Amino acid sequence: MKVYKLHIIKIKLFNLWLLLSFFGFGSIAAYSQTTPKVTSSIDSTTIKIGEQIQYKIQVETDTSALVMFPEGQTFAPLEVVETSPVDSVIIADKLNLVKKYALTKFDSGTYNIPIQTVLVNKKPYLLDSIKVNVASVVVDTTKQKMYDIKPLVEVDKNYSGWWKYIFYAFIGLAIIGGLLYWFVFREKPLTQEEKEALLPPYDRAMLELKKLDESKFLIQSEYKEYYTQLTNIVRSYLEEDVHITALESTTDELINKIELLKDAGSLDIDNETIIQFKKVLETADLVKFARSTPESSVIEGDRKVIENIVIKTKEALPEPTEEELLQNEEYLEELANKKRKRKIVITTITSLLIIGITISAFGWYYGFGYVKDTIIGHPTKELVEGDWINSEYGYPPISIETPKVLKRVNLELPAEANNMISTNQVFNYGSIIDNFYIMVSSTTYKKGVDFDIQKAIDATIKSMEKQGAKNIILKDEEITTPTNKKGLKVYGSMQVDNGNNEDTHNAKYILLNFSEGGGFQQVMMVYREGDNYANEIVERITNSIDFKTGS
């Protein structure tokens, strides 16, 4: 008995040892399966602005593990330029995973790559932060010249290729014109329904009865639909030709209206026809509302009665009077006028839309002011775009290009001026109250006269005041023309009297003064303030000025 108990104890101890061994080895195996190795590295810790560094994450784990790498902009403040696909290699039952990130930064300074998180079987593994130094690019100013920032330059719009826009506009107008013709002005062929609608009421009723005979209502035992159409045909005919409200009337009301017309002599129809018509209407009411099913012979008889009623009613109607025919013609003419007016309205609205869209498109591209001046017209715009003339004026001659030919003007000089001036020739176009005025003068002085350019300018200013200029503001500067001629430019603003003291406009003026070829030449231009076209004229005239040396 004791030996038996001892044997049982040994067996229990052995089982306990096996259980402990199983859990021990199991924990070791489990530990080996859940210990992945996660590391990170970069190829450089110092880069220049815009250069890239390679950030690499390496994971070593079991082949069955689920690994998730960082995604998105988790490397801020550095920017992710590119991410490579995961590279995987199996070595000795271990899975090695490698993922690379291309990082960069466009501002100099020291930055930290944030702590990155890698998930292995949903368990997070944190990677250390790495410091990166981004250096600025050093410029050697001894070898690379430094230049000042250039000022803003106003560039004129390029109007080349304008013909393309005209061509596109022409194509668009042609398409719109074709659509208008096709949908508005073209006489469209009538459809079968429209042709039938234009038939006289009697002919249309007979045609609809024929179509009813060809329908499948009776074959499909659709008696309600058959009688509904049958009675609607005769009711519609009575409304159009007899002019009574038949479609909305009950059977008794409709029969009463027909009998009243008969008694009044407006409808010459016999009593037997009215009685037959009433029976058909009553049969139709039973079929439509009481779901009655008539026999084939009754249906056939009712069909003949309806056709007979239409025929007899047509025969019973009196011939239309001349007044009624005239009213009908007037009605048709009124319809034609309405149709014509509708076409005119559609055409007008479409044309206005086309014009509006075209003006808006050109205004958006060229500017609304330019488009307005092109359509309505502008005096100085016409001068800019006209044919210019290059000519020589006076002695010593001054060569200049102008939008119009300058005409010689005879000026009376003061007595003191006659004692100093040998020759004085003046040419001009317009006057200072016009949109644009130009005056060219060439003067020579007598021997021994001490020429003072300032006195000459003052004399011109006094002449402007006599012509209606006031509140003149003076500015001056030395200039050199594109033809390398040096002179004195006097310019500014003023008010010009338009003819009475109460009506004035603001103007700009420019005096170009030169002393060339033994003489004094002066170019004066006056134009209204805010006129951009006049500015173009002034620039072109100024750039064209040249002189011929006098003998």
XYZ file of C-alpha atoms in Angstrom:
551
model
C 0.000 0.000 0.000
C 2.837 2.394 0.814
C 4.668 1.402 -2.347
C 1.549 2.247 -4.372
C 1.268 5.760 -2.800
C 4.941 6.423 -3.437
C 4.510 5.495 -7.091
C 1.604 7.949 -7.433
C 3.677 10.736 -5.870
C 6.496 10.111 -8.370
C 4.074 10.263 -11.259
C 2.668 13.618 -10.030
C 6.163 15.059 -9.603
C 7.079 13.969 -13.133
C 3.940 15.577 -14.553
C 4.741 18.786 -12.672
C 8.244 18.823 -14.121
C 6.888 18.342 -17.642
C 4.419 21.230 -17.138
C 7.137 23.559 -15.837
C 9.424 22.596 -18.707
C 6.662 23.283 -21.223
C 5.968 26.788 -19.870
C 9.697 27.543 -19.638
C 10.438 26.629 -23.233
C 7.212 28.317 -24.355
C 8.173 31.584 -22.701
C 11.616 31.422 -24.264
C 10.099 30.852 -27.699
C 7.580 33.639 -27.169
C 10.325 35.995 -26.041
C 12.402 35.219 -29.121
C 9.379 35.915 -31.379
C 8.511 39.321 -29.846
C 11.923 41.006 -29.801
C 12.387 42.849 -33.135
C 15.355 45.124 -33.717
C 14.524 48.647 -35.014
C 17.298 51.140 -35.908
C 17.635 54.401 -37.907
C 20.512 56.274 -39.550
C 21.259 59.215 -41.920
C 24.031 59.576 -44.463
C 25.008 63.092 -43.331
C 24.249 65.479 -40.475
C 25.341 68.609 -42.374
C 23.903 69.740 -45.710
C 23.573 72.929 -47.718
C 20.246 74.614 -48.432
C 18.249 72.484 -50.845
C 20.507 69.416 -50.605
C 19.022 66.059 -49.631
C 19.893 63.579 -46.899
C 18.968 59.894 -46.840
C 17.167 58.816 -43.664
C 17.053 55.016 -43.329
C 14.946 52.821 -41.004
C 15.941 49.158 -40.621
C 13.772 46.520 -38.911
C 14.850 42.952 -38.101
C 11.990 40.686 -37.008
C 10.189 37.381 -37.643
C 8.894 36.625 -41.118
C 5.305 36.591 -39.857
C 5.469 40.046 -38.215
C 3.373 42.983 -39.430
C 5.528 46.142 -39.742
C 4.239 49.703 -40.361
C 6.702 52.505 -41.181
C 6.130 56.282 -40.716
C 4.064 57.914 -43.466
C 3.331 61.524 -44.432
C 5.089 64.656 -43.184
C 6.194 63.227 -39.837
C 9.732 64.608 -40.355
C 8.793 68.308 -40.028
C 10.453 70.795 -39.948
C 12.348 68.892 -42.644
C 10.457 68.145 -45.853
C 10.012 64.684 -47.342
C 11.052 64.827 -50.995
C 10.733 61.128 -51.807
C 10.089 57.795 -50.077
C 11.445 54.518 -51.434
C 9.585 51.193 -51.456
C 10.342 48.831 -48.570
C 13.312 46.572 -49.325
C 12.982 43.127 -47.687
C 15.553 40.320 -47.248
C 15.202 37.016 -45.329
C 18.365 35.897 -43.541
C 18.399 32.839 -41.194
C 14.614 32.826 -40.674
C 14.753 36.546 -39.895
C 13.105 39.270 -41.989
C 15.191 42.393 -42.622
C 13.164 45.409 -43.790
C 14.724 48.687 -44.990
C 12.865 51.906 -45.920
C 14.573 55.126 -47.052
C 13.377 58.737 -46.981
C 14.888 61.669 -48.951
C 14.716 64.789 -46.733
C 15.644 68.430 -47.401
C 15.323 71.985 -46.022
C 15.389 75.380 -47.783
C 16.187 77.533 -44.733
C 19.556 77.559 -43.001
C 19.791 76.600 -39.339
C 19.952 73.612 -37.004
C 16.958 71.274 -37.031
C 15.988 68.037 -35.266
C 14.469 65.117 -37.092
C 11.591 64.251 -34.738
C 11.264 60.918 -32.948
C 9.810 58.433 -35.428
C 7.497 55.542 -34.542
C 7.586 52.092 -36.158
C 4.776 49.615 -35.403
C 5.660 45.908 -35.250
C 2.601 43.731 -34.666
C 0.863 46.952 -33.553
C 3.486 47.539 -30.869
C 5.271 50.947 -31.155
C 9.060 51.228 -31.309
C 10.509 54.736 -30.977
C 13.589 55.953 -32.856
C 15.904 58.626 -31.467
C 15.797 62.224 -32.707
C 18.716 63.251 -34.950
C 20.176 66.772 -35.259
C 20.824 68.137 -38.757
C 22.707 71.338 -39.615
C 21.563 73.180 -42.779
C 24.253 75.636 -43.955
C 23.646 78.639 -46.224
C 25.488 78.998 -49.550
C 28.431 81.393 -49.257
C 28.794 83.860 -52.139
C 32.221 85.233 -52.954
C 31.509 88.880 -53.761
C 35.073 89.403 -54.953
C 34.443 87.054 -57.870
C 30.707 87.550 -58.335
C 29.628 91.125 -59.107
C 26.624 92.491 -57.213
C 24.045 94.560 -59.055
C 21.315 96.890 -57.836
C 17.727 95.727 -58.130
C 16.354 96.982 -61.402
C 13.307 99.276 -61.226
C 9.903 98.208 -62.524
C 9.517 98.773 -66.241
C 6.117 99.342 -67.784
C 5.714 97.086 -70.788
C 3.197 97.871 -73.495
C 0.719 95.186 -74.371
C 1.643 93.092 -77.330
C -1.036 93.576 -79.955
C 0.578 91.276 -82.493
C -1.616 88.487 -83.732
C -4.751 90.629 -83.512
C -6.009 89.026 -86.706
C -6.396 85.746 -84.824
C -8.964 87.283 -82.503
C -10.852 88.788 -85.455
C -10.813 85.372 -87.125
C -12.123 83.676 -83.969
C -14.789 86.381 -83.611
C -15.810 85.857 -87.234
C -16.082 82.095 -86.683
C -18.143 82.675 -83.531
C -20.476 85.086 -85.307
C -20.859 82.640 -88.189
C -21.794 79.842 -85.784
C -24.286 82.059 -83.949
C -25.750 83.249 -87.263
C -26.135 79.637 -88.400
C -27.887 78.708 -85.161
C -30.239 81.685 -85.489
C -31.093 80.698 -89.032
C -31.627 77.034 -88.144
C -33.751 77.559 -85.042
C -35.446 80.948 -85.695
C -35.641 82.023 -89.353
C -35.677 78.699 -91.180
C -39.082 77.481 -92.233
C -39.099 74.160 -90.429
C -40.943 71.193 -91.995
C -44.136 70.396 -90.114
C -44.388 67.202 -88.121
C -47.294 64.820 -88.680
C -48.949 66.066 -85.474
C -48.587 69.704 -86.606
C -50.018 68.886 -90.034
C -53.020 67.199 -88.419
C -53.509 70.128 -86.054
C -53.760 72.479 -89.053
C -56.563 70.430 -90.641
C -60.133 71.799 -90.465
C -62.109 70.425 -87.468
C -64.267 68.135 -89.669
C -61.300 66.570 -91.501
C -59.407 66.135 -88.248
C -62.397 64.425 -86.600
C -62.785 61.980 -89.499
C -59.044 61.231 -89.407
C -59.136 60.567 -85.663
C -62.105 58.199 -86.098
C -60.093 56.286 -88.697
C -57.136 56.041 -86.303
C -59.504 54.792 -83.589
C -60.661 51.992 -85.903
C -57.010 50.964 -86.337
C -56.308 50.934 -82.588
C -56.131 47.790 -80.432
C -58.560 48.916 -77.726
C -61.324 46.482 -78.759
C -58.890 43.597 -79.363
C -57.507 44.059 -75.842
C -61.009 44.580 -74.370
C -60.147 48.122 -73.313
C -63.730 49.375 -73.714
C -63.351 52.327 -71.354
C -60.422 53.774 -73.344
C -62.284 53.152 -76.629
C -65.465 54.977 -75.596
C -63.451 57.787 -73.957
C -61.652 58.544 -77.224
C -64.816 58.019 -79.291
C -66.823 60.604 -77.328
C -63.834 63.015 -77.020
C -63.527 63.100 -80.819
C -67.125 64.236 -81.308
C -67.037 66.592 -78.298
C -63.850 68.299 -79.595
C -65.429 68.662 -83.026
C -68.552 70.260 -81.547
C -66.414 72.726 -79.549
C -64.425 73.818 -82.600
C -67.095 73.881 -85.308
C -70.354 74.456 -83.348
C -68.652 76.601 -80.661
C -70.220 75.022 -77.578
C -68.438 73.849 -74.421
C -68.739 70.130 -75.023
C -65.668 68.587 -73.341
C -66.602 69.772 -69.841
C -70.370 69.209 -70.166
C -72.323 66.198 -68.925
C -74.454 64.156 -71.311
C -77.672 65.987 -70.433
C -75.998 69.422 -70.560
C -74.522 68.744 -73.982
C -77.828 67.464 -75.435
C -79.643 70.500 -74.024
C -77.132 72.864 -75.691
C -77.599 71.117 -79.055
C -81.416 71.301 -78.746
C -81.219 75.021 -77.904
C -79.101 75.646 -81.008
C -81.619 73.640 -83.075
C -84.571 75.640 -81.709
C -82.719 78.919 -82.365
C -82.089 77.923 -85.961
C -78.310 77.920 -85.571
C -78.009 74.144 -86.078
C -80.283 72.444 -88.627
C -80.232 68.838 -87.320
C -83.118 66.328 -86.958
C -84.417 64.963 -83.642
C -83.578 61.350 -84.525
C -79.867 62.201 -84.790
C -79.967 63.958 -81.398
C -81.696 60.927 -79.801
C -79.080 58.529 -81.252
C -76.264 60.792 -80.034
C -77.738 60.823 -76.526
C -77.911 56.994 -76.467
C -74.230 56.746 -77.459
C -73.241 59.209 -74.713
C -75.279 57.253 -72.127
C -73.642 53.977 -73.221
C -70.222 55.638 -72.918
C -71.096 56.828 -69.391
C -72.042 53.263 -68.375
C -68.794 51.866 -69.819
C -66.592 54.560 -68.221
C -68.230 54.779 -64.796
C -70.147 51.525 -64.283
C -67.630 49.207 -66.015
C -70.343 47.992 -68.380
C -69.280 45.707 -71.248
C -71.321 46.377 -74.396
C -71.812 43.819 -77.123
C -69.846 44.014 -80.371
C -72.929 44.968 -82.353
C -73.642 47.868 -79.971
C -70.035 49.101 -80.233
C -70.153 48.943 -84.023
C -73.483 50.783 -84.091
C -72.216 53.504 -81.731
C -69.168 54.034 -83.930
C -71.394 54.595 -86.980
C -73.691 56.919 -85.020
C -70.760 59.140 -84.000
C -69.502 59.389 -87.570
C -73.061 60.145 -88.748
C -73.385 62.900 -86.115
C -70.133 64.533 -87.273
C -71.258 64.395 -90.922
C -74.777 65.718 -90.223
C -73.503 68.432 -87.929
C -71.101 69.581 -90.634
C -73.995 69.636 -93.149
C -76.266 71.423 -90.662
C -73.846 74.286 -90.041
C -74.524 77.423 -92.102
C -71.855 78.636 -94.511
C -69.459 81.167 -92.907
C -70.304 84.788 -93.659
C -67.873 87.213 -95.245
C -67.400 88.860 -91.860
C -66.426 85.537 -90.285
C -64.035 84.797 -93.127
C -62.515 88.257 -92.724
C -62.129 87.726 -88.997
C -60.406 84.434 -89.688
C -57.999 86.130 -92.106
C -57.294 88.853 -89.575
C -56.648 86.196 -86.940
C -54.202 84.374 -89.207
C -52.470 87.651 -90.043
C -52.221 88.483 -86.339
C -50.625 85.092 -85.693
C -48.107 85.735 -88.498
C -47.306 89.181 -87.040
C -46.768 87.681 -83.602
C -44.433 85.096 -85.089
C -42.560 87.814 -86.974
C -42.250 89.982 -83.867
C -40.994 86.992 -81.897
C -38.232 86.457 -84.459
C -37.287 90.150 -84.308
C -37.142 90.074 -80.490
C -35.011 86.918 -80.479
C -32.666 88.385 -83.102
C -32.358 91.702 -81.239
C -31.635 90.061 -77.885
C -29.132 87.676 -79.468
C -27.386 90.517 -81.311
C -27.139 92.589 -78.124
C -25.720 89.603 -76.264
C -23.155 89.006 -79.006
C -22.143 92.671 -79.037
C -21.940 92.746 -75.238
C -19.850 89.577 -75.043
C -17.553 90.769 -77.844
C -17.006 94.187 -76.257
C -16.406 92.570 -72.854
C -13.861 90.138 -74.317
C -11.930 92.847 -76.176
C -12.232 95.153 -73.168
C -10.777 92.479 -70.892
C -7.854 91.910 -73.244
C -7.118 95.429 -74.569
C -8.716 97.526 -71.806
C -12.205 99.012 -71.806
C -10.907 102.538 -72.371
C -9.086 101.469 -75.526
C -12.161 99.613 -76.821
C -14.429 102.588 -76.052
C -12.093 104.985 -77.843
C -11.867 102.596 -80.809
C -15.649 102.330 -81.156
C -16.638 105.907 -80.324
C -13.418 107.538 -81.475
C -10.793 109.682 -79.745
C -8.958 112.643 -81.350
C -5.456 111.870 -80.062
C -5.880 108.124 -80.619
C -6.559 108.882 -84.260
C -3.391 111.009 -84.340
C -1.311 108.175 -82.853
C -2.611 105.603 -85.326
C -2.602 107.874 -88.387
C 0.110 108.395 -91.001
C 2.963 110.477 -89.562
C 5.066 112.963 -91.523
C 8.805 113.497 -91.131
C 9.831 116.945 -92.346
C 12.224 119.868 -91.768
C 11.000 123.244 -90.534
C 12.633 126.700 -90.367
C 16.225 127.896 -90.519
C 18.428 126.573 -89.040
C 16.278 123.571 -89.965
C 14.838 121.289 -87.305
C 13.898 117.771 -88.429
C 10.874 116.336 -86.638
C 8.186 113.679 -87.086
C 4.590 114.777 -86.433
C 1.123 113.209 -86.880
C 0.047 116.125 -89.078
C 1.843 118.583 -91.353
C 2.703 121.817 -89.495
C 1.548 125.049 -91.101
C 3.573 128.269 -91.161
C 2.325 130.982 -88.807
C 3.170 134.686 -89.149
C 3.712 136.214 -85.724
C 4.110 139.869 -84.981
C 7.159 140.372 -82.759
C 7.474 143.182 -80.211
C 9.637 146.140 -81.193
C 12.388 145.178 -78.757
C 12.434 141.646 -80.213
C 12.812 142.968 -83.763
C 16.009 144.717 -82.701
C 17.476 141.388 -81.562
C 16.038 138.751 -83.929
C 17.311 138.281 -87.436
C 14.853 135.552 -88.558
C 11.953 133.851 -86.822
C 9.915 131.068 -88.395
C 7.004 129.399 -86.588
C 4.986 126.299 -87.593
C 2.112 124.734 -85.670
C -0.880 122.383 -85.625
C -4.052 123.159 -83.631
C -4.273 125.512 -80.666
C -3.722 125.184 -76.921
C -7.462 124.662 -76.305
C -7.490 121.599 -78.590
C -6.798 118.036 -77.504
C -3.250 118.288 -78.830
C -1.196 121.302 -79.892
C 2.334 121.397 -81.299
C 4.417 124.407 -82.236
C 7.931 124.410 -83.757
C 9.992 127.616 -84.020
C 13.466 128.308 -85.337
C 15.114 131.666 -84.567
C 18.428 133.353 -85.439
C 19.765 136.444 -83.650
C 21.607 139.439 -85.003
C 25.349 139.730 -84.553
C 26.398 141.064 -81.213
C 23.201 140.019 -79.461
C 23.859 138.163 -76.223
C 21.350 135.291 -76.448
C 19.687 134.311 -73.128
C 17.719 131.068 -73.320
C 15.809 131.861 -70.119
C 14.452 135.095 -71.635
C 13.305 133.132 -74.688
C 11.467 130.632 -72.448
C 9.870 133.467 -70.466
C 8.631 135.022 -73.705
C 7.011 131.711 -74.688
C 5.295 131.432 -71.281
C 3.885 134.980 -71.696
C 2.620 133.997 -75.147
C 0.831 130.990 -73.604
C -0.814 133.262 -71.031
C -2.086 135.529 -73.782
C -3.689 132.492 -75.451
C -5.654 131.611 -72.294
C -3.228 129.664 -70.055
C -3.157 130.385 -66.326
C -1.873 128.898 -63.074
C 1.197 127.642 -64.947
C 3.532 125.421 -62.907
C 7.150 125.325 -64.150
C 9.674 122.486 -63.913
C 12.876 122.082 -65.878
C 15.581 119.537 -66.527
C 18.361 118.930 -68.993
C 17.645 116.324 -71.642
C 19.467 114.427 -74.357
C 17.403 113.155 -77.277
C 17.926 109.685 -78.821
C 19.747 111.523 -81.632
C 22.230 112.778 -78.980
C 21.020 116.395 -79.038
C 21.221 118.184 -75.691
C 18.713 120.760 -74.584
C 16.574 122.132 -71.775
C 13.158 120.700 -71.078
C 10.585 122.928 -69.361
C 7.352 121.196 -68.450
C 4.452 121.274 -66.016
C 0.697 121.743 -65.707
C -1.702 124.626 -66.237
C -5.322 125.554 -66.726
C -6.551 126.600 -70.159
C -9.498 128.929 -70.753
C -11.836 127.349 -73.302
C -13.326 130.655 -74.385
C -14.858 132.130 -71.245
C -13.532 132.630 -67.766
C -15.845 130.022 -66.249
C -14.992 127.103 -68.588
C -11.450 125.740 -68.216
C -9.683 122.409 -68.483
C -6.482 121.041 -66.976
C -3.598 120.605 -69.393
C 0.032 119.510 -69.549
C 2.720 121.299 -71.537
C 6.296 120.574 -72.626
C 8.866 123.069 -74.001
C 11.929 121.514 -75.607
C 14.648 124.163 -76.094
C 17.782 123.683 -78.204
C 20.609 125.921 -79.409
C 21.889 124.276 -82.574
C 23.427 125.480 -85.861
C 23.858 129.054 -84.699
C 20.173 129.439 -83.883
C 17.549 128.732 -81.224
C 14.960 125.983 -81.814
C 11.939 125.382 -79.647
C 9.266 122.646 -79.690
C 6.120 123.222 -77.624
C 3.443 120.560 -77.012
C 0.202 121.078 -75.072
C -2.343 118.347 -74.340
C -5.145 117.562 -71.924
C -4.318 116.054 -68.558
C -4.880 112.275 -68.306
C -4.652 111.659 -72.067
C -2.482 108.525 -72.447
C -2.539 108.742 -76.250
C -1.049 112.251 -76.049
C 1.806 110.857 -73.953
C 2.599 108.456 -76.812
C 2.595 111.361 -79.284
C 4.949 113.435 -77.105
C 7.382 110.540 -76.729
C 7.440 109.789 -80.452
C 7.929 113.468 -81.391
C 10.690 113.922 -78.830
C 12.553 110.838 -80.039
C 12.459 112.065 -83.643
C 13.999 115.528 -83.125
C 17.195 116.166 -85.111
C 19.001 119.203 -86.552
C 20.834 120.193 -89.724
C 23.848 122.441 -89.339
C 23.222 125.852 -90.828
C 25.749 127.483 -93.156
